């Protein structure tokens, strides 16, 4: 899709074929499972709480009421790097199809990078490095449509798509770095991604996702700046990674932030990443249960769900990630029991 069409879609809306999909759950109890494909390629297996080896997605669904999954997509990852790369559109679509076949809903996270995109780095894909801003928007459009159609060809219509990952200071730096004069560009990039998603599936909800869900000033600056610059998207997502000592305070701050977003910007809110140390499983269970209940109880059903980040990760995976929910014995800790009921 050339830029002229993107601009027309941005300015006057679009007409798209509504690809049918099962309705999203009223409240998503979710897990980011993006590492599953790479872990399986390395021979990883999982046991349930009784020590029986089973498919990890089946365990999440049957034992912990997980009804939704979140899967990231890189633009052109290093396919031999199972920990830091691997999930291109095709691998992500295969994983999404497995989840859909179990009746789970799917959230896609488009990183618009060849590797991790987060508050500290929003690096353009290597193939896009020399693009001017017009070409960059065209690339965002083309990549987003490609990922959506790759999912569609596997029988998956995502319920939600994040236009970027933890874009607390914008995306595709330096062009879309919000704090350095790029707020308008950031808004145009969000519009382009939003409209690309809707051109394939008008029923899919688009999301802007920021880190530090307890930080209301960040959300007002970012989301307010996007809206002031004409950005169109459906929902706001947040990450929340508290410590074992401050999680109750951070949950209350995040819920207050969510209510403020709903009141000020009329956007539904979803918590797309949480995590706490695997060896503090009782505390993590309490944390999950608390944030789940408080987000679910937001007035008028405008709190749409909570996703745990990579619960399937074994302790210390990928250089020290210790917020998974499986222990050194290969069995789950009690952490995910916080999702029950």
PDB file of N, CA and C in Angstrom, residues 24 106-108 148 157-163 194 197-198 201-208 233-235 268 304:
ATOM      1  N   UNK A  24     -13.692 -12.167  21.529  1.00  0.00           N
ATOM      2  CA  UNK A  24     -12.712 -12.136  22.612  1.00  0.00           C
ATOM      3  C   UNK A  24     -13.425 -12.404  23.925  1.00  0.00           C
ATOM      4  N   UNK A 106      -6.075 -14.492  20.754  1.00  0.00           N
ATOM      5  CA  UNK A 106      -4.686 -14.172  20.410  1.00  0.00           C
ATOM      6  C   UNK A 106      -4.473 -12.662  20.380  1.00  0.00           C
ATOM      7  N   UNK A 107      -3.415 -12.228  21.072  1.00  0.00           N
ATOM      8  CA  UNK A 107      -2.920 -10.861  20.965  1.00  0.00           C
ATOM      9  C   UNK A 107      -1.567 -10.902  20.277  1.00  0.00           C
ATOM     10  N   UNK A 108      -1.403 -10.100  19.221  1.00  0.00           N
ATOM     11  CA  UNK A 108      -0.108  -9.951  18.561  1.00  0.00           C
ATOM     12  C   UNK A 108       0.576  -8.692  19.062  1.00  0.00           C
ATOM     13  N   UNK A 148      -0.634  -9.751   9.408  1.00  0.00           N
ATOM     14  CA  UNK A 148      -2.059 -10.071   9.540  1.00  0.00           C
ATOM     15  C   UNK A 148      -2.487 -11.134   8.545  1.00  0.00           C
ATOM     16  N   UNK A 157      -7.508 -14.970  13.288  1.00  0.00           N
ATOM     17  CA  UNK A 157      -7.775 -13.544  13.287  1.00  0.00           C
ATOM     18  C   UNK A 157      -7.495 -13.037  14.693  1.00  0.00           C
ATOM     19  N   UNK A 158      -6.435 -12.283  14.906  1.00  0.00           N
ATOM     20  CA  UNK A 158      -6.127 -11.822  16.256  1.00  0.00           C
ATOM     21  C   UNK A 158      -7.249 -10.955  16.812  1.00  0.00           C
ATOM     22  N   UNK A 159      -7.511 -11.119  18.086  1.00  0.00           N
ATOM     23  CA  UNK A 159      -8.489 -10.255  18.744  1.00  0.00           C
ATOM     24  C   UNK A 159      -7.904  -8.883  19.036  1.00  0.00           C
ATOM     25  N   UNK A 160      -6.592  -8.854  19.273  1.00  0.00           N
ATOM     26  CA  UNK A 160      -5.917  -7.596  19.587  1.00  0.00           C
ATOM     27  C   UNK A 160      -4.567  -7.563  18.870  1.00  0.00           C
ATOM     28  N   UNK A 161      -4.147  -6.379  18.458  1.00  0.00           N
ATOM     29  CA  UNK A 161      -2.806  -6.189  17.909  1.00  0.00           C
ATOM     30  C   UNK A 161      -2.201  -4.939  18.526  1.00  0.00           C
ATOM     31  N   UNK A 162      -1.042  -5.121  19.149  1.00  0.00           N
ATOM     32  CA  UNK A 162      -0.294  -3.976  19.667  1.00  0.00           C
ATOM     33  C   UNK A 162       0.487  -3.318  18.538  1.00  0.00           C
ATOM     34  N   UNK A 163       0.283  -2.011  18.356  1.00  0.00           N
ATOM     35  CA  UNK A 163       1.056  -1.251  17.376  1.00  0.00           C
ATOM     36  C   UNK A 163       2.327  -0.783  18.088  1.00  0.00           C
ATOM     37  N   UNK A 194      -2.449   1.023  12.813  1.00  0.00           N
ATOM     38  CA  UNK A 194      -3.871   0.817  13.092  1.00  0.00           C
ATOM     39  C   UNK A 194      -4.649   0.554  11.802  1.00  0.00           C
ATOM     40  N   UNK A 197      -3.912  -2.855  10.188  1.00  0.00           N
ATOM     41  CA  UNK A 197      -4.627  -3.940  10.870  1.00  0.00           C
ATOM     42  C   UNK A 197      -6.079  -3.965  10.434  1.00  0.00           C
ATOM     43  N   UNK A 198      -6.736  -2.802  10.449  1.00  0.00           N
ATOM     44  CA  UNK A 198      -8.161  -2.735  10.139  1.00  0.00           C
ATOM     45  C   UNK A 198      -8.457  -3.075   8.686  1.00  0.00           C
ATOM     46  N   UNK A 201      -8.671  -6.866   9.107  1.00  0.00           N
ATOM     47  CA  UNK A 201      -9.707  -7.300  10.045  1.00  0.00           C
ATOM     48  C   UNK A 201     -10.229  -6.107  10.826  1.00  0.00           C
ATOM     49  N   UNK A 202     -11.387  -5.598  10.441  1.00  0.00           N
ATOM     50  CA  UNK A 202     -11.936  -4.425  11.121  1.00  0.00           C
ATOM     51  C   UNK A 202     -12.396  -4.738  12.538  1.00  0.00           C
ATOM     52  N   UNK A 203     -12.550  -6.012  12.874  1.00  0.00           N
ATOM     53  CA  UNK A 203     -12.987  -6.385  14.222  1.00  0.00           C
ATOM     54  C   UNK A 203     -11.838  -6.431  15.220  1.00  0.00           C
ATOM     55  N   UNK A 204     -10.613  -6.479  14.746  1.00  0.00           N
ATOM     56  CA  UNK A 204      -9.458  -6.568  15.637  1.00  0.00           C
ATOM     57  C   UNK A 204      -9.232  -5.240  16.345  1.00  0.00           C
ATOM     58  N   UNK A 205      -9.016  -5.310  17.655  1.00  0.00           N
ATOM     59  CA  UNK A 205      -8.766  -4.112  18.445  1.00  0.00           C
ATOM     60  C   UNK A 205      -7.274  -3.768  18.408  1.00  0.00           C
ATOM     61  N   UNK A 206      -6.974  -2.502  18.131  1.00  0.00           N
ATOM     62  CA  UNK A 206      -5.584  -2.055  18.113  1.00  0.00           C
ATOM     63  C   UNK A 206      -5.234  -1.410  19.449  1.00  0.00           C
ATOM     64  N   UNK A 207      -3.960  -1.559  19.822  1.00  0.00           N
ATOM     65  CA  UNK A 207      -3.511  -1.201  21.171  1.00  0.00           C
ATOM     66  C   UNK A 207      -2.229  -0.392  21.098  1.00  0.00           C
ATOM     67  N   UNK A 208      -2.149   0.642  21.936  1.00  0.00           N
ATOM     68  CA  UNK A 208      -0.884   1.307  22.234  1.00  0.00           C
ATOM     69  C   UNK A 208      -0.460   0.856  23.625  1.00  0.00           C
ATOM     70  N   UNK A 233      -6.589   4.655  17.572  1.00  0.00           N
ATOM     71  CA  UNK A 233      -6.360   3.302  18.075  1.00  0.00           C
ATOM     72  C   UNK A 233      -7.463   2.998  19.067  1.00  0.00           C
ATOM     73  N   UNK A 234      -7.611   1.732  19.458  1.00  0.00           N
ATOM     74  CA  UNK A 234      -8.770   1.321  20.242  1.00  0.00           C
ATOM     75  C   UNK A 234      -8.535   1.257  21.743  1.00  0.00           C
ATOM     76  N   UNK A 235      -7.365   0.783  22.164  1.00  0.00           N
ATOM     77  CA  UNK A 235      -7.154   0.461  23.569  1.00  0.00           C
ATOM     78  C   UNK A 235      -5.772   0.912  24.021  1.00  0.00           C
ATOM     79  N   UNK A 268     -10.524   1.713  26.525  1.00  0.00           N
ATOM     80  CA  UNK A 268     -10.437   0.537  27.374  1.00  0.00           C
ATOM     81  C   UNK A 268      -8.970   0.230  27.683  1.00  0.00           C
ATOM     82  N   UNK A 304      -9.971  -4.911  30.491  1.00  0.00           N
ATOM     83  CA  UNK A 304     -10.217  -6.020  29.576  1.00  0.00           C
ATOM     84  C   UNK A 304      -9.383  -7.276  29.816  1.00  0.00           C
TER      85      UNK A 304
END
